[in-house]
Amino acid sequence: MRSVVIVGAGIWGTSLALRLAESGWRVTLVEQYQPGHLRQASAGETRLLRSAHGTDEWYARLARRARELWRELGDRVGEELYAEMGMLWFARRARGWEHSSASVLERLGIPHEIWDPARAGAAFPDFRGDDLEFALWEPEAGVVRARRATQVTARLALAAGVELVRGRAEPYGGSVRVGGEVLRADRVVWACGAWLPRLFPGLVDLQVTKQDTLHFAVPGGWDTPAWVDYDASIYGHGDIDGLGMKVSSDAEGEPYDAETGDRRISAASEDVSRAYLRRRFPSLVGAPVLFSQVCQYTFTHDSEWIIAQPEDGVWLLGGESGHGFKHAPALAEYVAEILEGGRKPEPRFGLHERIPARGLRTSGQTDR
Ligand SMILES: Cc1cc2nc3c(=O)[nH]c(=O)nc-3n(C[C@H](O)[C@H](O)[C@H](O)COP(=O)(O)OP(=O)(O)OC[C@H]3O[C@@H](n4cnc5c(N)ncnc54)[C@H](O)[C@@H]3O)c2cc1C
């Protein structure tokens, strides 16, 4: 029986553990806290799932496959882990990201529609879209209940025979040391999120930033979709599970330490969200903050992930760059094939020097 040690029980590590255990691997999963703990990136209450990725077909396909797998996982546990509420992209340019995304979605046969701003307005009470060229509607996009999905995935992994070892792991040759114990296996995968650069200094070049998310109270019956304003680097979604309307900046925050960082949002983040409410959803400008959360992005320079093997049998899975949750079950399927020797990772995921680029989530511009 092939064996693997996976370090990190965020959504990437737990999804891979589940996939491999169900394909006959002996899996040990090491986590310093517990699956779904509040310092991990996967503990956000909600994460958007969309297929639109500008001109990039690879991520569009992966997200589409992930949607199928999230739905299957939800059916399996009898719980809606993925809420398919649809997503509107607010296009400020006629031929920007949304236009490119629509071309790819068309080519891949993924449902989408081009709406004029007035039609987009009908999806939200009191919407201001006079600056928009159009809106791109993705009816089969939506929101994953992220923290819950991480806990459920971990639970299924344990039920599939994964052994969970609690403790802080460190590299030990090609193996893993936890306290006094050395864990050896045919493959080792370090899926350690924001902790990866410290474990492999000099090998992975990652920046970790503080990201604040805010949810605002909405009137009863506020039934609105998810949305992204790509050019203004801001996104959100309608009320789900009573969490209210999420309105959060996607701009990269200050450098942050996931282990010791304080998890209180800043007043400046609230100002940014309220300024956007004033611009786009004015009836909510004075709404109370219902819920807020601090999380971290772990960036590569080009926002492409790291899936690389620095030494025989040892794999690094990281650099999620703020867009990894939605893909997790499909990414696990992809990485499992790599570990089984059936495919090589895309060259873009290597440990080479990255050319600074961004745009896989939003433009990074905030002055619009
Ligand atoms: C504010 C915010 C919004 C986001 N929005 C979206 C979105 O809308 N859509 C989307 O797809 N993605 C989104 N993301 C990104 C998504 O949340 C991440 O890509 C995903 O959660 C990364 O999961 P992970 O398993 O790689 O990392 P993590 O969830 O951080 O897990 C890493 C785990 O490794 C453990 N670990 C680390 N070192 C060790 C060690 N030495 N020993 C033992 N355990 C260790 C940690 O304790 C942790 O549990 C967002 C992220 C943030 C912060």
Tab-separated table of C-alpha atoms and ligand atoms in Angstrom:
chain	number	residue	atom	x	y	z
A	1	MET	CA	0.000	0.000	0.000
A	2	ARG	CA	1.409	3.430	-0.938
A	3	SER	CA	1.781	5.844	1.922
A	4	VAL	CA	1.770	9.605	2.292
A	5	VAL	CA	2.208	12.110	5.106
A	6	ILE	CA	0.342	15.360	4.496
A	7	VAL	CA	1.175	18.283	6.759
A	8	GLY	CA	-1.587	20.872	7.117
A	9	ALA	CA	-5.313	20.288	7.575
A	10	GLY	CA	-6.603	23.324	5.733
A	11	ILE	CA	-8.866	22.664	2.765
A	12	TRP	CA	-5.943	21.755	0.510
A	13	GLY	CA	-4.485	19.191	2.905
A	14	THR	CA	-7.809	17.663	4.002
A	15	SER	CA	-9.121	17.415	0.420
A	16	LEU	CA	-5.948	15.655	-0.674
A	17	ALA	CA	-6.040	13.360	2.368
A	18	LEU	CA	-9.621	12.369	1.574
A	19	ARG	CA	-8.907	11.806	-2.113
A	20	LEU	CA	-5.816	9.670	-1.486
A	21	ALA	CA	-7.354	7.637	1.349
A	22	GLU	CA	-10.301	6.804	-0.884
A	23	SER	CA	-7.899	5.744	-3.641
A	24	GLY	CA	-6.211	3.211	-1.390
A	25	TRP	CA	-3.309	5.195	0.077
A	26	ARG	CA	-2.293	4.985	3.728
A	27	VAL	CA	-2.570	8.612	4.785
A	28	THR	CA	-1.238	10.406	7.842
A	29	LEU	CA	-2.438	13.989	8.219
A	30	VAL	CA	-0.496	16.245	10.587
A	31	GLU	CA	-2.053	19.425	11.982
A	32	GLN	CA	-0.691	21.707	14.663
A	33	TYR	CA	-4.175	22.860	15.755
A	34	GLN	CA	-7.312	21.273	14.312
A	35	PRO	CA	-9.105	21.282	10.955
A	36	GLY	CA	-11.064	24.524	10.655
A	37	HIS	CA	-9.113	26.394	13.379
A	38	LEU	CA	-9.418	30.153	13.145
A	39	ARG	CA	-5.849	30.938	12.099
A	40	GLN	CA	-6.013	28.907	8.922
A	41	ALA	CA	-7.088	30.518	5.630
A	42	SER	CA	-9.705	27.827	5.170
A	43	ALA	CA	-11.599	28.958	8.273
A	44	GLY	CA	-13.318	31.851	6.530
A	45	GLU	CA	-17.087	31.456	6.846
A	46	THR	CA	-17.594	31.885	3.097
A	47	ARG	CA	-15.531	31.639	-0.098
A	48	LEU	CA	-16.663	32.469	-3.626
A	49	LEU	CA	-16.716	29.851	-6.346
A	50	ARG	CA	-16.682	31.090	-9.930
A	51	SER	CA	-15.459	29.742	-13.223
A	52	ALA	CA	-14.612	33.132	-14.771
A	53	HIS	CA	-10.825	33.568	-14.766
A	54	GLY	CA	-10.227	36.148	-17.491
A	55	THR	CA	-8.309	34.567	-20.377
A	56	ASP	CA	-7.167	31.577	-18.296
A	57	GLU	CA	-8.846	28.337	-19.334
A	58	TRP	CA	-6.959	26.106	-16.926
A	59	TYR	CA	-8.429	27.620	-13.768
A	60	ALA	CA	-11.833	27.943	-15.416
A	61	ARG	CA	-11.892	24.207	-16.082
A	62	LEU	CA	-10.586	23.393	-12.595
A	63	ALA	CA	-13.252	25.556	-10.936
A	64	ARG	CA	-15.942	23.928	-13.033
A	65	ARG	CA	-14.794	20.477	-11.993
A	66	ALA	CA	-14.604	21.658	-8.369
A	67	ARG	CA	-18.220	22.815	-8.521
A	68	GLU	CA	-19.252	19.292	-9.489
A	69	LEU	CA	-17.187	17.795	-6.670
A	70	TRP	CA	-18.497	20.253	-4.043
A	71	ARG	CA	-22.034	19.357	-5.040
A	72	GLU	CA	-21.244	15.650	-4.797
A	73	LEU	CA	-19.647	16.129	-1.387
A	74	GLY	CA	-22.675	18.071	-0.174
A	75	ASP	CA	-25.039	15.344	-1.445
A	76	ARG	CA	-22.923	12.744	0.264
A	77	VAL	CA	-23.243	14.346	3.689
A	78	GLY	CA	-26.788	15.641	3.128
A	79	GLU	CA	-25.737	19.228	3.648
A	80	GLU	CA	-25.460	22.200	1.290
A	81	LEU	CA	-21.754	22.983	1.477
A	82	TYR	CA	-21.940	24.963	-1.745
A	83	ALA	CA	-24.742	27.522	-2.150
A	84	GLU	CA	-25.235	28.147	-5.849
A	85	MET	CA	-26.592	31.688	-5.576
A	86	GLY	CA	-25.094	32.912	-8.894
A	87	MET	CA	-22.528	35.664	-9.335
A	88	LEU	CA	-22.516	39.035	-11.064
A	89	TRP	CA	-19.316	40.578	-12.340
A	90	PHE	CA	-19.524	44.347	-12.638
A	91	ALA	CA	-17.740	45.276	-15.892
A	92	ARG	CA	-16.416	48.840	-16.020
A	93	ARG	CA	-14.671	48.303	-19.361
A	94	ALA	CA	-16.179	46.936	-22.558
A	95	ARG	CA	-13.172	44.713	-23.219
A	96	GLY	CA	-11.757	44.014	-19.774
A	97	TRP	CA	-11.545	40.907	-17.578
A	98	GLU	CA	-15.257	40.166	-17.810
A	99	HIS	CA	-15.214	40.249	-21.605
A	100	SER	CA	-12.250	37.829	-21.687
A	101	SER	CA	-13.943	35.629	-19.096
A	102	ALA	CA	-17.142	35.493	-21.134
A	103	SER	CA	-15.193	34.330	-24.215
A	104	VAL	CA	-13.598	31.494	-22.253
A	105	LEU	CA	-16.881	30.492	-20.604
A	106	GLU	CA	-18.486	30.431	-24.061
A	107	ARG	CA	-15.704	28.212	-25.401
A	108	LEU	CA	-15.989	25.819	-22.453
A	109	GLY	CA	-19.785	25.699	-22.522
A	110	ILE	CA	-20.105	27.136	-19.011
A	111	PRO	CA	-23.432	28.946	-18.486
A	112	HIS	CA	-23.207	32.735	-18.486
A	113	GLU	CA	-25.119	35.764	-19.730
A	114	ILE	CA	-24.252	39.351	-20.548
A	115	TRP	CA	-26.633	41.754	-18.819
A	116	ASP	CA	-27.032	45.469	-19.182
A	117	PRO	CA	-26.542	47.441	-15.943
A	118	ALA	CA	-30.281	47.964	-15.483
A	119	ARG	CA	-30.848	44.228	-15.481
A	120	ALA	CA	-27.994	43.794	-13.015
A	121	GLY	CA	-29.704	46.380	-10.818
A	122	ALA	CA	-32.796	44.215	-10.637
A	123	ALA	CA	-30.729	41.660	-8.686
A	124	PHE	CA	-30.133	44.123	-5.821
A	125	PRO	CA	-32.430	46.595	-4.078
A	126	ASP	CA	-31.239	50.160	-4.692
A	127	PHE	CA	-28.255	49.378	-6.929
A	128	ARG	CA	-26.088	52.022	-8.612
A	129	GLY	CA	-24.499	50.731	-11.790
A	130	ASP	CA	-24.377	53.852	-13.964
A	131	ASP	CA	-20.582	53.502	-14.403
A	132	LEU	CA	-20.840	49.937	-15.736
A	133	GLU	CA	-20.549	48.838	-19.344
A	134	PHE	CA	-22.305	45.572	-18.605
A	135	ALA	CA	-22.521	42.778	-16.061
A	136	LEU	CA	-21.463	39.178	-16.551
A	137	TRP	CA	-23.880	36.753	-14.919
A	138	GLU	CA	-22.583	33.323	-13.909
A	139	PRO	CA	-25.707	31.474	-12.719
A	140	GLU	CA	-23.781	28.406	-11.583
A	141	ALA	CA	-21.256	30.306	-9.462
A	142	GLY	CA	-21.839	30.845	-5.758
A	143	VAL	CA	-20.510	30.532	-2.247
A	144	VAL	CA	-18.884	27.643	-0.394
A	145	ARG	CA	-19.529	27.491	3.344
A	146	ALA	CA	-15.810	27.298	3.787
A	147	ARG	CA	-15.100	26.576	7.421
A	148	ARG	CA	-17.882	24.042	7.561
A	149	ALA	CA	-16.652	22.437	4.322
A	150	THR	CA	-13.151	22.115	5.782
A	151	GLN	CA	-14.460	20.422	8.905
A	152	VAL	CA	-16.699	18.095	6.900
A	153	THR	CA	-13.852	17.179	4.538
A	154	ALA	CA	-11.627	16.403	7.523
A	155	ARG	CA	-14.338	14.277	9.105
A	156	LEU	CA	-14.805	12.290	5.893
A	157	ALA	CA	-11.044	11.853	5.624
A	158	LEU	CA	-10.886	10.361	9.113
A	159	ALA	CA	-13.817	8.101	8.307
A	160	ALA	CA	-11.894	6.953	5.204
A	161	GLY	CA	-9.033	5.805	7.437
A	162	VAL	CA	-6.778	8.865	7.552
A	163	GLU	CA	-4.737	9.017	10.746
A	164	LEU	CA	-4.706	12.518	12.237
A	165	VAL	CA	-1.560	13.398	14.175
A	166	ARG	CA	-1.802	16.558	16.268
A	167	GLY	CA	1.443	18.489	16.541
A	168	ARG	CA	3.799	20.899	14.824
A	169	ALA	CA	5.758	19.187	12.084
A	170	GLU	CA	9.171	20.061	10.754
A	171	PRO	CA	11.104	18.766	7.770
A	172	TYR	CA	13.485	15.957	8.676
A	173	GLY	CA	15.456	14.906	5.630
A	174	GLY	CA	12.791	13.628	3.265
A	175	SER	CA	10.525	12.810	6.210
A	176	VAL	CA	8.498	14.652	8.836
A	177	ARG	CA	9.323	15.084	12.496
A	178	VAL	CA	6.572	15.788	15.010
A	179	GLY	CA	7.911	16.199	18.518
A	180	GLY	CA	10.209	13.214	19.013
A	181	GLU	CA	8.552	11.074	16.357
A	182	VAL	CA	9.694	10.738	12.737
A	183	LEU	CA	6.978	9.970	10.191
A	184	ARG	CA	8.196	8.297	7.000
A	185	ALA	CA	6.187	7.585	3.875
A	186	ASP	CA	6.520	7.114	0.110
A	187	ARG	CA	5.440	10.732	-0.362
A	188	VAL	CA	5.381	13.786	1.902
A	189	VAL	CA	3.210	16.798	1.103
A	190	TRP	CA	3.620	20.110	2.913
A	191	ALA	CA	0.272	21.918	2.538
A	192	CYS	CA	0.999	24.513	5.180
A	193	GLY	CA	-0.566	27.748	3.928
A	194	ALA	CA	1.007	30.841	5.500
A	195	TRP	CA	3.430	28.709	7.525
A	196	LEU	CA	5.200	27.347	4.441
A	197	PRO	CA	7.878	30.077	4.039
A	198	ARG	CA	9.137	29.525	7.580
A	199	LEU	CA	9.378	25.801	7.090
A	200	PHE	CA	11.322	26.171	3.837
A	201	PRO	CA	13.211	29.457	4.099
A	202	GLY	CA	14.982	30.419	0.899
A	203	LEU	CA	13.085	27.805	-1.077
A	204	VAL	CA	9.671	29.412	-1.311
A	205	ASP	CA	9.262	33.125	-1.797
A	206	LEU	CA	5.844	34.023	-0.395
A	207	GLN	CA	4.253	37.140	1.069
A	208	VAL	CA	1.599	36.849	3.745
A	209	THR	CA	-0.905	39.706	4.097
A	210	LYS	CA	-3.722	40.557	6.505
A	211	GLN	CA	-7.139	40.525	4.872
A	212	ASP	CA	-10.233	41.872	6.627
A	213	THR	CA	-13.713	40.724	5.677
A	214	LEU	CA	-16.935	42.443	6.716
A	215	HIS	CA	-20.592	41.483	6.606
A	216	PHE	CA	-23.316	44.126	6.955
A	217	ALA	CA	-26.799	43.676	8.375
A	218	VAL	CA	-29.501	43.548	5.711
A	219	PRO	CA	-33.283	43.771	5.838
A	220	GLY	CA	-35.181	40.455	6.014
A	221	GLY	CA	-35.651	38.780	2.630
A	222	TRP	CA	-32.447	40.275	1.170
A	223	ASP	CA	-32.010	37.712	-1.572
A	224	THR	CA	-29.051	38.816	-3.687
A	225	PRO	CA	-26.264	36.949	-5.491
A	226	ALA	CA	-22.495	36.967	-5.085
A	227	TRP	CA	-20.688	39.747	-6.930
A	228	VAL	CA	-17.216	40.952	-7.864
A	229	ASP	CA	-16.079	44.380	-8.997
A	230	TYR	CA	-12.848	43.225	-10.607
A	231	ASP	CA	-11.457	46.641	-11.537
A	232	ALA	CA	-12.125	48.096	-8.075
A	233	SER	CA	-10.771	44.993	-6.248
A	234	ILE	CA	-13.833	44.482	-4.098
A	235	TYR	CA	-16.237	41.599	-3.783
A	236	GLY	CA	-19.028	40.183	-1.698
A	237	HIS	CA	-22.220	38.185	-1.626
A	238	GLY	CA	-25.796	38.395	-0.455
A	239	ASP	CA	-27.046	37.119	2.854
A	240	ILE	CA	-26.264	33.486	3.555
A	241	ASP	CA	-26.976	31.793	6.887
A	242	GLY	CA	-27.869	35.182	8.372
A	243	LEU	CA	-24.306	36.483	7.956
A	244	GLY	CA	-25.548	39.533	6.067
A	245	MET	CA	-24.101	41.142	2.954
A	246	LYS	CA	-20.361	40.555	2.602
A	247	VAL	CA	-18.468	43.565	1.230
A	248	SER	CA	-14.696	43.165	1.389
A	249	SER	CA	-11.665	44.618	-0.292
A	250	ASP	CA	-9.476	42.224	-2.215
A	251	ALA	CA	-6.519	44.618	-2.207
A	252	GLU	CA	-3.466	43.151	-0.550
A	253	GLY	CA	-3.265	44.153	3.113
A	254	GLU	CA	-0.301	44.703	5.428
A	255	PRO	CA	2.328	42.002	5.993
A	256	TYR	CA	0.967	39.619	8.576
A	257	ASP	CA	1.949	36.745	10.824
A	258	ALA	CA	-0.731	34.060	10.769
A	259	GLU	CA	0.477	32.624	14.061
A	260	THR	CA	0.760	35.723	16.230
A	261	GLY	CA	-1.281	38.314	14.319
A	262	ASP	CA	-4.194	40.002	16.070
A	263	ARG	CA	-7.492	39.027	14.430
A	264	ARG	CA	-9.354	42.322	14.724
A	265	ILE	CA	-10.274	44.140	11.541
A	266	SER	CA	-9.079	47.728	11.110
A	267	ALA	CA	-11.264	50.831	10.982
A	268	ALA	CA	-9.744	51.566	7.550
A	269	SER	CA	-11.178	48.315	6.156
A	270	GLU	CA	-14.630	49.272	7.362
A	271	ASP	CA	-14.214	52.675	5.694
A	272	VAL	CA	-13.326	51.029	2.378
A	273	SER	CA	-16.368	48.743	2.520
A	274	ARG	CA	-18.704	51.602	3.473
A	275	ALA	CA	-17.331	53.808	0.686
A	276	TYR	CA	-18.174	51.039	-1.743
A	277	LEU	CA	-21.645	50.608	-0.258
A	278	ARG	CA	-22.209	54.342	-0.732
A	279	ARG	CA	-21.183	54.011	-4.376
A	280	ARG	CA	-22.971	50.808	-5.314
A	281	PHE	CA	-25.536	49.772	-2.678
A	282	PRO	CA	-26.439	53.078	-0.981
A	283	SER	CA	-29.307	51.758	1.115
A	284	LEU	CA	-26.758	49.760	3.149
A	285	VAL	CA	-24.260	52.562	3.784
A	286	GLY	CA	-25.267	52.969	7.420
A	287	ALA	CA	-25.948	49.293	8.075
A	288	PRO	CA	-24.319	47.867	11.186
A	289	VAL	CA	-21.418	45.463	10.805
A	290	LEU	CA	-22.895	42.111	11.674
A	291	PHE	CA	-19.807	39.970	11.436
A	292	SER	CA	-16.154	40.444	10.563
A	293	GLN	CA	-13.154	38.195	10.237
A	294	VAL	CA	-9.410	38.450	9.658
A	295	CYS	CA	-7.655	35.994	7.427
A	296	GLN	CA	-4.411	35.907	5.443
A	297	TYR	CA	-3.491	35.631	1.796
A	298	THR	CA	-0.237	33.806	1.026
A	299	PHE	CA	1.042	35.125	-2.268
A	300	THR	CA	3.484	34.095	-4.886
A	301	HIS	CA	4.672	36.990	-7.055
A	302	ASP	CA	2.442	35.999	-9.942
A	303	SER	CA	-0.547	34.602	-7.985
A	304	GLU	CA	0.053	31.148	-9.475
A	305	TRP	CA	0.267	28.360	-6.909
A	306	ILE	CA	3.240	26.208	-5.938
A	307	ILE	CA	2.974	22.487	-6.691
A	308	ALA	CA	6.593	21.417	-6.726
A	309	GLN	CA	8.910	18.630	-5.704
A	310	PRO	CA	12.136	20.099	-4.296
A	311	GLU	CA	13.483	16.652	-3.479
A	312	ASP	CA	12.514	13.150	-4.403
A	313	GLY	CA	9.172	12.246	-2.836
A	314	VAL	CA	8.732	15.611	-1.067
A	315	TRP	CA	6.064	17.962	-2.418
A	316	LEU	CA	5.201	21.547	-1.562
A	317	LEU	CA	1.590	22.611	-2.062
A	318	GLY	CA	1.150	26.298	-1.329
A	319	GLY	CA	1.145	29.903	-2.468
A	320	GLU	CA	-2.646	29.807	-2.660
A	321	SER	CA	-2.601	33.536	-3.481
A	322	GLY	CA	-6.088	34.169	-2.168
A	323	HIS	CA	-7.947	32.044	-4.716
A	324	GLY	CA	-7.485	28.443	-3.646
A	325	PHE	CA	-10.544	27.425	-1.683
A	326	LYS	CA	-13.044	26.905	-4.469
A	327	HIS	CA	-10.691	24.591	-6.353
A	328	ALA	CA	-9.755	22.334	-3.436
A	329	PRO	CA	-11.506	19.054	-4.333
A	330	ALA	CA	-10.492	19.346	-7.999
A	331	LEU	CA	-6.980	20.379	-7.050
A	332	ALA	CA	-6.786	17.299	-4.827
A	333	GLU	CA	-7.782	15.150	-7.790
A	334	TYR	CA	-5.065	16.821	-9.888
A	335	VAL	CA	-2.358	16.483	-7.201
A	336	ALA	CA	-3.336	12.855	-6.518
A	337	GLU	CA	-2.645	12.061	-10.175
A	338	ILE	CA	0.749	13.727	-9.864
A	339	LEU	CA	1.615	11.747	-6.740
A	340	GLU	CA	0.515	8.564	-8.459
A	341	GLY	CA	2.929	9.374	-11.304
A	342	GLY	CA	0.174	9.811	-13.887
A	343	ARG	CA	0.947	13.424	-14.740
A	344	LYS	CA	3.391	16.246	-14.137
A	345	PRO	CA	2.315	19.581	-12.683
A	346	GLU	CA	1.956	22.528	-15.040
A	347	PRO	CA	5.312	24.303	-15.349
A	348	ARG	CA	3.670	27.483	-13.999
A	349	PHE	CA	3.543	25.904	-10.522
A	350	GLY	CA	7.307	25.335	-10.219
A	351	LEU	CA	9.837	26.872	-7.840
A	352	HIS	CA	11.283	29.124	-10.548
A	353	GLU	CA	11.536	32.868	-10.103
A	354	ARG	CA	8.094	34.343	-10.752
A	355	ILE	CA	7.503	37.405	-12.895
A	356	PRO	CA	5.334	39.801	-10.879
A	357	ALA	CA	1.777	39.687	-12.152
A	358	ARG	CA	-1.612	39.557	-10.617
A	359	GLY	CA	-5.187	39.498	-11.628
A	360	LEU	CA	-6.369	35.972	-10.907
A	361	ARG	CA	-8.802	37.388	-8.315
A	362	THR	CA	-9.163	41.103	-9.079
A	363	SER	CA	-7.131	43.846	-10.771
A	364	GLY	CA	-5.431	45.021	-7.580
A	365	GLN	CA	-6.474	48.601	-8.418
A	366	THR	CA	-8.241	50.447	-5.651
A	367	ASP	CA	-8.507	54.006	-6.938
A	368	ARG	CA	-11.564	53.563	-9.114
B	1	LIG	C1	-10.147	36.953	3.223
B	1	LIG	C2	-9.976	35.795	2.299
B	1	LIG	C3	-10.894	35.603	1.277
B	1	LIG	C4	-10.733	34.558	0.390
B	1	LIG	N1	-11.672	34.385	-0.578
B	1	LIG	C5	-11.596	33.314	-1.405
B	1	LIG	C6	-12.631	33.072	-2.342
B	1	LIG	O1	-13.614	33.827	-2.409
B	1	LIG	N2	-12.519	31.987	-3.125
B	1	LIG	C7	-11.451	31.139	-3.049
B	1	LIG	O2	-11.413	30.182	-3.810
B	1	LIG	N3	-10.460	31.333	-2.160
B	1	LIG	C8	-10.508	32.398	-1.340
B	1	LIG	N4	-9.536	32.610	-0.408
B	1	LIG	C9	-8.370	31.720	-0.371
B	1	LIG	C10	-8.619	30.426	0.368
B	1	LIG	O3	-9.185	30.666	1.629
B	1	LIG	C11	-7.285	29.702	0.492
B	1	LIG	O4	-6.723	29.563	-0.803
B	1	LIG	C12	-7.392	28.317	1.110
B	1	LIG	O5	-8.154	28.340	2.279
B	1	LIG	C13	-5.980	27.815	1.388
B	1	LIG	O6	-6.036	26.594	2.093
B	1	LIG	P1	-4.734	25.873	2.597
B	1	LIG	O7	-5.164	24.526	3.013
B	1	LIG	O8	-3.655	25.997	1.586
B	1	LIG	O9	-4.188	26.749	3.841
B	1	LIG	P2	-4.721	26.870	5.346
B	1	LIG	O10	-6.183	26.796	5.399
B	1	LIG	O11	-4.093	28.063	5.947
B	1	LIG	O12	-4.172	25.573	6.050
B	1	LIG	C14	-2.824	25.367	6.353
B	1	LIG	C15	-2.771	24.482	7.582
B	1	LIG	O13	-1.449	24.020	7.781
B	1	LIG	C16	-1.238	23.923	9.181
B	1	LIG	N5	0.196	23.903	9.423
B	1	LIG	C17	1.080	24.818	9.000
B	1	LIG	N6	2.329	24.508	9.383
B	1	LIG	C18	2.217	23.356	10.089
B	1	LIG	C19	3.167	22.536	10.751
B	1	LIG	N7	4.465	22.828	10.749
B	1	LIG	N8	2.730	21.429	11.387
B	1	LIG	C20	1.408	21.125	11.398
B	1	LIG	N9	0.465	21.874	10.784
B	1	LIG	C21	0.863	22.970	10.130
B	1	LIG	C22	-1.915	25.169	9.717
B	1	LIG	O14	-2.182	25.101	11.092
B	1	LIG	C23	-3.166	25.208	8.862
B	1	LIG	O15	-4.216	24.517	9.490
B	1	LIG	C24	-9.647	33.666	0.507
B	1	LIG	C25	-8.724	33.844	1.530
B	1	LIG	C26	-8.880	34.895	2.422
B	1	LIG	C27	-7.878	35.077	3.514
